[in-house]
Amino acid sequence: MDKALASLITSAAGTGGPTSTSSRYYGAQIQQYVTDGTPVKYLARRILPQPQIYTSVQNYVIVDGDRLDNLAAKFLGDPLLYWMICDANGVTDPDNLTLQAGRTILMPIASAIPAGARNG
C-alpha cells in the first residue's frame, strides 16, 4: 500500500480500523499479514450473528422502489445501519432484502445491538 494512504488511514483511525460507530466493523481487530517482507493490514473476519439475537420492533412489507439505506434511516435513524436489518433477517446481500415487493422483513431495534454482534 502507498505510504501516504497507509498514513492517512492510520492517522484517521489510530489502528486503521473503522471509526464510525455506525459501521458493522467498528471496534474490529486489525490483523497483519506479511508477504515478501511487506506487511499488509486487514480487518479481522466478522462472524455474522444469528438473526434471533436481535430484538425486532416490527415487520415491514417491501414495496417497489424500497432501498435498504432509506429503510434504515426511517426505522433506525441512520442509513449506515442498513447492516443491522441484514443481520436481523439473516441476509448478507442488502439488495436481496428489497428485491421482491411483498416480502416481509424484520426491523430490529437500533439501541439493542447485542454484545458481539458488530465483530463477533
mmCIF file of N, CA and C in Angstrom:
data_model
loop_
_atom_site.group_PDB
_atom_site.id
_atom_site.type_symbol
_atom_site.label_atom_id
_atom_site.label_comp_id
_atom_site.label_asym_id
_atom_site.label_seq_id
_atom_site.Cartn_x
_atom_site.Cartn_y
_atom_site.Cartn_z
ATOM 1 N N MET A 1 0.850 -1.177 0.000
ATOM 2 C CA MET A 1 0.000 0.000 0.000
ATOM 3 C C MET A 1 0.889 1.232 0.000
ATOM 4 N N ASP A 2 0.476 2.254 -0.687
ATOM 5 C CA ASP A 2 1.170 3.525 -0.728
ATOM 6 C C ASP A 2 1.343 4.054 0.699
ATOM 7 N N LYS A 3 2.535 4.554 1.043
ATOM 8 C CA LYS A 3 2.813 5.025 2.405
ATOM 9 C C LYS A 3 1.905 6.179 2.805
ATOM 10 N N ALA A 4 1.608 7.070 1.869
ATOM 11 C CA ALA A 4 0.736 8.202 2.180
ATOM 12 C C ALA A 4 -0.672 7.722 2.524
ATOM 13 N N LEU A 5 -1.174 6.749 1.764
ATOM 14 C CA LEU A 5 -2.506 6.204 2.036
ATOM 15 C C LEU A 5 -2.527 5.472 3.375
ATOM 16 N N ALA A 6 -1.507 4.675 3.635
ATOM 17 C CA ALA A 6 -1.417 3.956 4.911
ATOM 18 C C ALA A 6 -1.360 4.938 6.073
ATOM 19 N N SER A 7 -0.614 6.007 5.913
ATOM 20 C CA SER A 7 -0.505 7.034 6.952
ATOM 21 C C SER A 7 -1.847 7.710 7.198
ATOM 22 N N LEU A 8 -2.559 8.008 6.130
ATOM 23 C CA LEU A 8 -3.868 8.640 6.248
ATOM 24 C C LEU A 8 -4.841 7.732 6.996
ATOM 25 N N ILE A 9 -4.857 6.466 6.625
ATOM 26 C CA ILE A 9 -5.756 5.513 7.269
ATOM 27 C C ILE A 9 -5.415 5.388 8.746
ATOM 28 N N THR A 10 -4.159 5.232 9.053
ATOM 29 C CA THR A 10 -3.731 5.060 10.433
ATOM 30 C C THR A 10 -3.988 6.311 11.265
ATOM 31 N N SER A 11 -3.719 7.475 10.714
ATOM 32 C CA SER A 11 -3.919 8.710 11.472
ATOM 33 C C SER A 11 -5.391 8.991 11.713
ATOM 34 N N ALA A 12 -6.229 8.614 10.787
ATOM 35 C CA ALA A 12 -7.661 8.855 10.933
ATOM 36 C C ALA A 12 -8.296 7.892 11.917
ATOM 37 N N ALA A 13 -7.737 6.718 12.051
ATOM 38 C CA ALA A 13 -8.395 5.714 12.876
ATOM 39 C C ALA A 13 -7.490 5.111 13.935
ATOM 40 N N GLY A 14 -6.302 5.625 14.111
ATOM 41 C CA GLY A 14 -5.408 5.051 15.109
ATOM 42 C C GLY A 14 -4.855 3.720 14.650
ATOM 43 N N THR A 15 -5.689 2.705 14.615
ATOM 44 C CA THR A 15 -5.242 1.380 14.208
ATOM 45 C C THR A 15 -5.495 1.125 12.731
ATOM 46 N N GLY A 16 -6.229 2.010 12.087
ATOM 47 C CA GLY A 16 -6.617 1.789 10.702
ATOM 48 C C GLY A 16 -7.998 1.176 10.605
ATOM 49 N N GLY A 17 -8.635 0.883 11.735
ATOM 50 C CA GLY A 17 -9.982 0.306 11.744
ATOM 51 C C GLY A 17 -11.043 1.373 11.578
ATOM 52 N N PRO A 18 -12.245 0.974 11.245
ATOM 53 C CA PRO A 18 -13.345 1.934 11.072
ATOM 54 C C PRO A 18 -13.636 2.698 12.362
ATOM 55 N N THR A 19 -13.842 3.993 12.246
ATOM 56 C CA THR A 19 -14.108 4.826 13.417
ATOM 57 C C THR A 19 -15.566 5.230 13.537
ATOM 58 N N SER A 20 -16.353 5.032 12.516
ATOM 59 C CA SER A 20 -17.772 5.380 12.591
ATOM 60 C C SER A 20 -18.505 4.360 13.451
ATOM 61 N N THR A 21 -19.190 4.836 14.469
ATOM 62 C CA THR A 21 -19.926 3.920 15.346
ATOM 63 C C THR A 21 -21.072 3.237 14.613
ATOM 64 N N SER A 22 -21.427 3.725 13.427
ATOM 65 C CA SER A 22 -22.472 3.089 12.620
ATOM 66 C C SER A 22 -21.952 1.883 11.844
ATOM 67 N N SER A 23 -20.637 1.750 11.760
ATOM 68 C CA SER A 23 -20.054 0.671 10.972
ATOM 69 C C SER A 23 -20.206 -0.671 11.660
ATOM 70 N N ARG A 24 -20.531 -1.688 10.892
ATOM 71 C CA ARG A 24 -20.595 -3.038 11.458
ATOM 72 C C ARG A 24 -19.208 -3.521 11.854
ATOM 73 N N TYR A 25 -18.162 -2.840 11.393
ATOM 74 C CA TYR A 25 -16.795 -3.217 11.725
ATOM 75 C C TYR A 25 -16.177 -2.317 12.793
ATOM 76 N N TYR A 26 -16.994 -1.434 13.403
ATOM 77 C CA TYR A 26 -16.499 -0.552 14.449
ATOM 78 C C TYR A 26 -15.901 -1.400 15.575
ATOM 79 N N GLY A 27 -14.688 -1.091 15.943
ATOM 80 C CA GLY A 27 -14.032 -1.835 17.012
ATOM 81 C C GLY A 27 -13.417 -3.152 16.565
ATOM 82 N N ALA A 28 -13.488 -3.440 15.285
ATOM 83 C CA ALA A 28 -12.940 -4.697 14.776
ATOM 84 C C ALA A 28 -11.427 -4.727 14.965
ATOM 85 N N GLN A 29 -10.920 -5.889 15.197
ATOM 86 C CA GLN A 29 -9.494 -6.080 15.389
ATOM 87 C C GLN A 29 -8.756 -5.970 14.054
ATOM 88 N N ILE A 30 -7.576 -5.362 14.089
ATOM 89 C CA ILE A 30 -6.734 -5.233 12.901
ATOM 90 C C ILE A 30 -5.717 -6.375 12.918
ATOM 91 N N GLN A 31 -5.619 -7.097 11.829
ATOM 92 C CA GLN A 31 -4.660 -8.191 11.686
ATOM 93 C C GLN A 31 -3.581 -7.750 10.698
ATOM 94 N N GLN A 32 -2.478 -8.463 10.691
ATOM 95 C CA GLN A 32 -1.403 -8.151 9.752
ATOM 96 C C GLN A 32 -0.868 -9.427 9.135
ATOM 97 N N TYR A 33 -0.674 -9.375 7.834
ATOM 98 C CA TYR A 33 -0.110 -10.479 7.068
ATOM 99 C C TYR A 33 1.142 -9.947 6.389
ATOM 100 N N VAL A 34 2.217 -10.701 6.452
ATOM 101 C CA VAL A 34 3.469 -10.265 5.825
ATOM 102 C C VAL A 34 3.756 -11.169 4.630
ATOM 103 N N THR A 35 3.890 -10.557 3.472
ATOM 104 C CA THR A 35 4.218 -11.285 2.258
ATOM 105 C C THR A 35 5.400 -10.605 1.588
ATOM 106 N N ASP A 36 6.407 -11.357 1.270
ATOM 107 C CA ASP A 36 7.624 -10.815 0.660
ATOM 108 C C ASP A 36 8.203 -9.658 1.468
ATOM 109 N N GLY A 37 8.061 -9.730 2.793
ATOM 110 C CA GLY A 37 8.589 -8.683 3.661
ATOM 111 C C GLY A 37 7.716 -7.457 3.777
ATOM 112 N N THR A 38 6.591 -7.424 3.052
ATOM 113 C CA THR A 38 5.699 -6.286 3.088
ATOM 114 C C THR A 38 4.503 -6.586 3.989
ATOM 115 N N PRO A 39 4.316 -5.812 5.066
ATOM 116 C CA PRO A 39 3.152 -6.047 5.925
ATOM 117 C C PRO A 39 1.873 -5.501 5.279
ATOM 118 N N VAL A 40 0.819 -6.296 5.348
ATOM 119 C CA VAL A 40 -0.479 -5.887 4.820
ATOM 120 C C VAL A 40 -1.478 -5.988 5.962
ATOM 121 N N LYS A 41 -2.082 -4.858 6.336
ATOM 122 C CA LYS A 41 -3.064 -4.843 7.416
ATOM 123 C C LYS A 41 -4.450 -5.105 6.839
ATOM 124 N N TYR A 42 -5.261 -5.797 7.612
ATOM 125 C CA TYR A 42 -6.640 -6.076 7.209
ATOM 126 C C TYR A 42 -7.502 -6.223 8.445
ATOM 127 N N LEU A 43 -8.811 -6.091 8.271
ATOM 128 C CA LEU A 43 -9.746 -6.250 9.376
ATOM 129 C C LEU A 43 -9.986 -7.728 9.636
ATOM 130 N N ALA A 44 -10.056 -8.083 10.900
ATOM 131 C CA ALA A 44 -10.376 -9.459 11.266
ATOM 132 C C ALA A 44 -11.770 -9.804 10.741
ATOM 133 N N ARG A 45 -11.976 -11.061 10.471
ATOM 134 C CA ARG A 45 -13.248 -11.522 9.938
ATOM 135 C C ARG A 45 -14.380 -11.241 10.928
ATOM 136 N N ARG A 46 -15.490 -10.824 10.398
ATOM 137 C CA ARG A 46 -16.684 -10.589 11.209
ATOM 138 C C ARG A 46 -17.605 -11.785 11.038
ATOM 139 N N ILE A 47 -17.925 -12.431 12.140
ATOM 140 C CA ILE A 47 -18.848 -13.565 12.111
ATOM 141 C C ILE A 47 -20.264 -13.020 12.173
ATOM 142 N N LEU A 48 -21.092 -13.427 11.231
ATOM 143 C CA LEU A 48 -22.476 -12.956 11.233
ATOM 144 C C LEU A 48 -23.229 -13.557 12.415
ATOM 145 N N PRO A 49 -23.929 -12.700 13.165
ATOM 146 C CA PRO A 49 -24.694 -13.214 14.294
ATOM 147 C C PRO A 49 -25.959 -13.945 13.829
ATOM 148 N N GLN A 50 -26.502 -14.780 14.699
ATOM 149 C CA GLN A 50 -27.771 -15.446 14.405
ATOM 150 C C GLN A 50 -28.875 -14.391 14.435
ATOM 151 N N PRO A 51 -29.789 -14.404 13.459
ATOM 152 C CA PRO A 51 -30.835 -13.375 13.393
ATOM 153 C C PRO A 51 -31.687 -13.268 14.659
ATOM 154 N N GLN A 52 -31.902 -14.371 15.358
ATOM 155 C CA GLN A 52 -32.794 -14.343 16.506
ATOM 156 C C GLN A 52 -32.225 -13.585 17.713
ATOM 157 N N ILE A 53 -30.946 -13.172 17.654
ATOM 158 C CA ILE A 53 -30.418 -12.403 18.781
ATOM 159 C C ILE A 53 -30.888 -10.953 18.753
ATOM 160 N N TYR A 54 -31.437 -10.516 17.625
ATOM 161 C CA TYR A 54 -31.929 -9.143 17.512
ATOM 162 C C TYR A 54 -33.345 -9.040 18.055
ATOM 163 N N THR A 55 -33.585 -7.947 18.748
ATOM 164 C CA THR A 55 -34.937 -7.633 19.196
ATOM 165 C C THR A 55 -35.620 -6.916 18.047
ATOM 166 N N SER A 56 -36.758 -7.454 17.624
ATOM 167 C CA SER A 56 -37.466 -6.881 16.482
ATOM 168 C C SER A 56 -38.542 -5.918 16.955
ATOM 169 N N VAL A 57 -38.610 -4.776 16.296
ATOM 170 C CA VAL A 57 -39.601 -3.767 16.623
ATOM 171 C C VAL A 57 -40.902 -4.016 15.867
ATOM 172 N N GLN A 58 -40.770 -4.412 14.612
ATOM 173 C CA GLN A 58 -41.945 -4.623 13.782
ATOM 174 C C GLN A 58 -41.567 -5.345 12.502
ATOM 175 N N ASN A 59 -42.588 -5.795 11.803
ATOM 176 C CA ASN A 59 -42.408 -6.342 10.461
ATOM 177 C C ASN A 59 -42.647 -5.216 9.470
ATOM 178 N N TYR A 60 -42.005 -5.317 8.322
ATOM 179 C CA TYR A 60 -42.200 -4.335 7.264
ATOM 180 C C TYR A 60 -42.341 -5.088 5.956
ATOM 181 N N VAL A 61 -43.317 -4.681 5.148
ATOM 182 C CA VAL A 61 -43.534 -5.304 3.844
ATOM 183 C C VAL A 61 -42.883 -4.427 2.778
ATOM 184 N N ILE A 62 -41.981 -5.027 2.014
ATOM 185 C CA ILE A 62 -41.245 -4.324 0.959
ATOM 186 C C ILE A 62 -42.204 -3.897 -0.151
ATOM 187 N N VAL A 63 -42.029 -2.663 -0.610
ATOM 188 C CA VAL A 63 -42.780 -2.159 -1.767
ATOM 189 C C VAL A 63 -41.781 -1.806 -2.859
ATOM 190 N N ASP A 64 -42.259 -1.737 -4.098
ATOM 191 C CA ASP A 64 -41.381 -1.368 -5.223
ATOM 192 C C ASP A 64 -40.670 -0.058 -4.930
ATOM 193 N N GLY A 65 -39.391 -0.023 -5.203
ATOM 194 C CA GLY A 65 -38.603 1.188 -5.026
ATOM 195 C C GLY A 65 -37.953 1.311 -3.654
ATOM 196 N N ASP A 66 -38.238 0.404 -2.730
ATOM 197 C CA ASP A 66 -37.592 0.460 -1.418
ATOM 198 C C ASP A 66 -36.092 0.261 -1.551
ATOM 199 N N ARG A 67 -35.356 1.021 -0.738
ATOM 200 C CA ARG A 67 -33.897 0.846 -0.636
ATOM 201 C C ARG A 67 -33.572 0.651 0.827
ATOM 202 N N LEU A 68 -32.658 -0.235 1.091
ATOM 203 C CA LEU A 68 -32.346 -0.582 2.473
ATOM 204 C C LEU A 68 -31.767 0.591 3.255
ATOM 205 N N ASP A 69 -30.970 1.442 2.607
ATOM 206 C CA ASP A 69 -30.436 2.601 3.322
ATOM 207 C C ASP A 69 -31.549 3.551 3.743
ATOM 208 N N ASN A 70 -32.553 3.721 2.884
ATOM 209 C CA ASN A 70 -33.686 4.578 3.229
ATOM 210 C C ASN A 70 -34.512 3.969 4.360
ATOM 211 N N LEU A 71 -34.684 2.647 4.338
ATOM 212 C CA LEU A 71 -35.421 1.977 5.411
ATOM 213 C C LEU A 71 -34.664 2.087 6.733
ATOM 214 N N ALA A 72 -33.343 1.957 6.679
ATOM 215 C CA ALA A 72 -32.531 2.098 7.886
ATOM 216 C C ALA A 72 -32.648 3.515 8.448
ATOM 217 N N ALA A 73 -32.640 4.513 7.579
ATOM 218 C CA ALA A 73 -32.797 5.899 8.024
ATOM 219 C C ALA A 73 -34.163 6.095 8.679
ATOM 220 N N LYS A 74 -35.191 5.542 8.075
ATOM 221 C CA LYS A 74 -36.558 5.711 8.575
ATOM 222 C C LYS A 74 -36.783 4.984 9.905
ATOM 223 N N PHE A 75 -36.352 3.731 9.988
ATOM 224 C CA PHE A 75 -36.660 2.918 11.159
ATOM 225 C C PHE A 75 -35.572 2.927 12.235
ATOM 226 N N LEU A 76 -34.313 3.146 11.836
ATOM 227 C CA LEU A 76 -33.209 3.085 12.789
ATOM 228 C C LEU A 76 -32.544 4.439 13.019
ATOM 229 N N GLY A 77 -32.919 5.434 12.198
ATOM 230 C CA GLY A 77 -32.378 6.772 12.382
ATOM 231 C C GLY A 77 -31.019 7.012 11.752
ATOM 232 N N ASP A 78 -30.503 6.031 11.010
ATOM 233 C CA ASP A 78 -29.180 6.175 10.396
ATOM 234 C C ASP A 78 -29.100 5.259 9.180
ATOM 235 N N PRO A 79 -28.917 5.803 7.978
ATOM 236 C CA PRO A 79 -28.858 4.949 6.785
ATOM 237 C C PRO A 79 -27.697 3.966 6.802
ATOM 238 N N LEU A 80 -26.634 4.274 7.562
ATOM 239 C CA LEU A 80 -25.477 3.381 7.624
ATOM 240 C C LEU A 80 -25.739 2.140 8.471
ATOM 241 N N LEU A 81 -26.865 2.093 9.153
ATOM 242 C CA LEU A 81 -27.216 0.917 9.957
ATOM 243 C C LEU A 81 -27.983 -0.130 9.148
ATOM 244 N N TYR A 82 -27.954 -0.020 7.824
ATOM 245 C CA TYR A 82 -28.626 -0.998 6.966
ATOM 246 C C TYR A 82 -28.180 -2.421 7.291
ATOM 247 N N TRP A 83 -26.933 -2.557 7.717
ATOM 248 C CA TRP A 83 -26.372 -3.877 8.027
ATOM 249 C C TRP A 83 -27.113 -4.566 9.168
ATOM 250 N N MET A 84 -27.679 -3.771 10.091
ATOM 251 C CA MET A 84 -28.449 -4.374 11.185
ATOM 252 C C MET A 84 -29.703 -5.057 10.656
ATOM 253 N N ILE A 85 -30.319 -4.447 9.654
ATOM 254 C CA ILE A 85 -31.512 -5.044 9.051
ATOM 255 C C ILE A 85 -31.122 -6.337 8.349
ATOM 256 N N CYS A 86 -29.984 -6.307 7.646
ATOM 257 C CA CYS A 86 -29.484 -7.533 7.000
ATOM 258 C C CYS A 86 -29.266 -8.631 8.038
ATOM 259 N N ASP A 87 -28.539 -8.304 9.111
ATOM 260 C CA ASP A 87 -28.245 -9.297 10.145
ATOM 261 C C ASP A 87 -29.516 -9.845 10.782
ATOM 262 N N ALA A 88 -30.469 -8.963 11.073
ATOM 263 C CA ALA A 88 -31.714 -9.384 11.723
ATOM 264 C C ALA A 88 -32.540 -10.300 10.832
ATOM 265 N N ASN A 89 -32.285 -10.244 9.523
ATOM 266 C CA ASN A 89 -33.030 -11.072 8.577
ATOM 267 C C ASN A 89 -32.184 -12.196 7.989
ATOM 268 N N GLY A 90 -30.969 -12.369 8.493
ATOM 269 C CA GLY A 90 -30.103 -13.457 8.048
ATOM 270 C C GLY A 90 -29.660 -13.348 6.601
ATOM 271 N N VAL A 91 -29.432 -12.115 6.141
ATOM 272 C CA VAL A 91 -29.070 -11.865 4.748
ATOM 273 C C VAL A 91 -27.728 -11.137 4.699
ATOM 274 N N THR A 92 -26.852 -11.529 3.791
ATOM 275 C CA THR A 92 -25.568 -10.842 3.648
ATOM 276 C C THR A 92 -25.583 -9.804 2.530
ATOM 277 N N ASP A 93 -26.445 -9.955 1.552
ATOM 278 C CA ASP A 93 -26.524 -9.015 0.425
ATOM 279 C C ASP A 93 -27.722 -8.087 0.632
ATOM 280 N N PRO A 94 -27.485 -6.812 0.908
ATOM 281 C CA PRO A 94 -28.578 -5.873 1.163
ATOM 282 C C PRO A 94 -29.612 -5.801 0.041
ATOM 283 N N ASP A 95 -29.153 -5.941 -1.199
ATOM 284 C CA ASP A 95 -30.088 -5.851 -2.325
ATOM 285 C C ASP A 95 -31.108 -6.984 -2.325
ATOM 286 N N ASN A 96 -30.753 -8.130 -1.760
ATOM 287 C CA ASN A 96 -31.684 -9.252 -1.725
ATOM 288 C C ASN A 96 -32.906 -8.971 -0.861
ATOM 289 N N LEU A 97 -32.755 -8.119 0.142
ATOM 290 C CA LEU A 97 -33.889 -7.838 1.030
ATOM 291 C C LEU A 97 -34.979 -7.030 0.353
ATOM 292 N N THR A 98 -34.609 -6.140 -0.535
ATOM 293 C CA THR A 98 -35.592 -5.267 -1.171
ATOM 294 C C THR A 98 -35.907 -5.665 -2.611
ATOM 295 N N LEU A 99 -35.376 -6.796 -3.037
ATOM 296 C CA LEU A 99 -35.533 -7.242 -4.419
ATOM 297 C C LEU A 99 -36.976 -7.565 -4.784
ATOM 298 N N GLN A 100 -37.692 -8.180 -3.864
ATOM 299 C CA GLN A 100 -39.045 -8.666 -4.161
ATOM 300 C C GLN A 100 -40.096 -7.897 -3.366
ATOM 301 N N ALA A 101 -40.935 -7.141 -4.078
ATOM 302 C CA ALA A 101 -42.046 -6.446 -3.425
ATOM 303 C C ALA A 101 -42.971 -7.489 -2.793
ATOM 304 N N GLY A 102 -43.472 -7.153 -1.599
ATOM 305 C CA GLY A 102 -44.359 -8.068 -0.891
ATOM 306 C C GLY A 102 -43.643 -8.911 0.151
ATOM 307 N N ARG A 103 -42.318 -8.939 0.104
ATOM 308 C CA ARG A 103 -41.552 -9.693 1.099
ATOM 309 C C ARG A 103 -41.655 -8.989 2.457
ATOM 310 N N THR A 104 -41.838 -9.744 3.510
ATOM 311 C CA THR A 104 -41.906 -9.193 4.855
ATOM 312 C C THR A 104 -40.543 -9.374 5.532
ATOM 313 N N ILE A 105 -40.011 -8.275 6.048
ATOM 314 C CA ILE A 105 -38.730 -8.322 6.750
ATOM 315 C C ILE A 105 -38.910 -7.804 8.174
ATOM 316 N N LEU A 106 -37.962 -8.151 9.033
ATOM 317 C CA LEU A 106 -37.973 -7.696 10.415
ATOM 318 C C LEU A 106 -37.170 -6.420 10.552
ATOM 319 N N MET A 107 -37.660 -5.493 11.350
ATOM 320 C CA MET A 107 -36.934 -4.264 11.651
ATOM 321 C C MET A 107 -36.447 -4.358 13.086
ATOM 322 N N PRO A 108 -35.114 -4.410 13.280
ATOM 323 C CA PRO A 108 -34.573 -4.522 14.636
ATOM 324 C C PRO A 108 -34.578 -3.184 15.374
ATOM 325 N N ILE A 109 -34.369 -3.240 16.668
ATOM 326 C CA ILE A 109 -34.227 -2.035 17.480
ATOM 327 C C ILE A 109 -32.752 -1.642 17.453
ATOM 328 N N ALA A 110 -32.472 -0.435 17.002
ATOM 329 C CA ALA A 110 -31.077 0.010 16.855
ATOM 330 C C ALA A 110 -30.346 0.043 18.189
ATOM 331 N N SER A 111 -31.034 0.400 19.255
ATOM 332 C CA SER A 111 -30.365 0.522 20.550
ATOM 333 C C SER A 111 -30.112 -0.823 21.215
ATOM 334 N N ALA A 112 -30.621 -1.889 20.629
ATOM 335 C CA ALA A 112 -30.486 -3.210 21.240
ATOM 336 C C ALA A 112 -29.499 -4.106 20.479
ATOM 337 N N ILE A 113 -28.381 -3.511 20.045
ATOM 338 C CA ILE A 113 -27.367 -4.323 19.367
ATOM 339 C C ILE A 113 -26.769 -5.243 20.410
ATOM 340 N N PRO A 114 -26.920 -6.551 20.222
ATOM 341 C CA PRO A 114 -26.376 -7.485 21.207
ATOM 342 C C PRO A 114 -24.851 -7.443 21.260
ATOM 343 N N ALA A 115 -24.313 -7.740 22.430
ATOM 344 C CA ALA A 115 -22.859 -7.788 22.586
ATOM 345 C C ALA A 115 -22.272 -8.765 21.587
ATOM 346 N N GLY A 116 -21.236 -8.339 20.890
ATOM 347 C CA GLY A 116 -20.576 -9.213 19.928
ATOM 348 C C GLY A 116 -21.186 -9.205 18.548
ATOM 349 N N ALA A 117 -22.327 -8.560 18.336
ATOM 350 C CA ALA A 117 -22.965 -8.568 17.024
ATOM 351 C C ALA A 117 -22.155 -7.798 15.998
ATOM 352 N N ARG A 118 -21.422 -6.799 16.435
ATOM 353 C CA ARG A 118 -20.627 -5.999 15.489
ATOM 354 C C ARG A 118 -19.452 -6.789 14.955
ATOM 355 N N ASN A 119 -18.683 -7.375 15.837
ATOM 356 C CA ASN A 119 -17.463 -8.009 15.347
ATOM 357 C C ASN A 119 -17.154 -9.323 16.050
ATOM 358 N N GLY A 120 -18.187 -10.066 16.368
ATOM 359 C CA GLY A 120 -18.090 -11.426 16.843
ATOM 360 C C GLY A 120 -17.173 -11.647 17.963
#
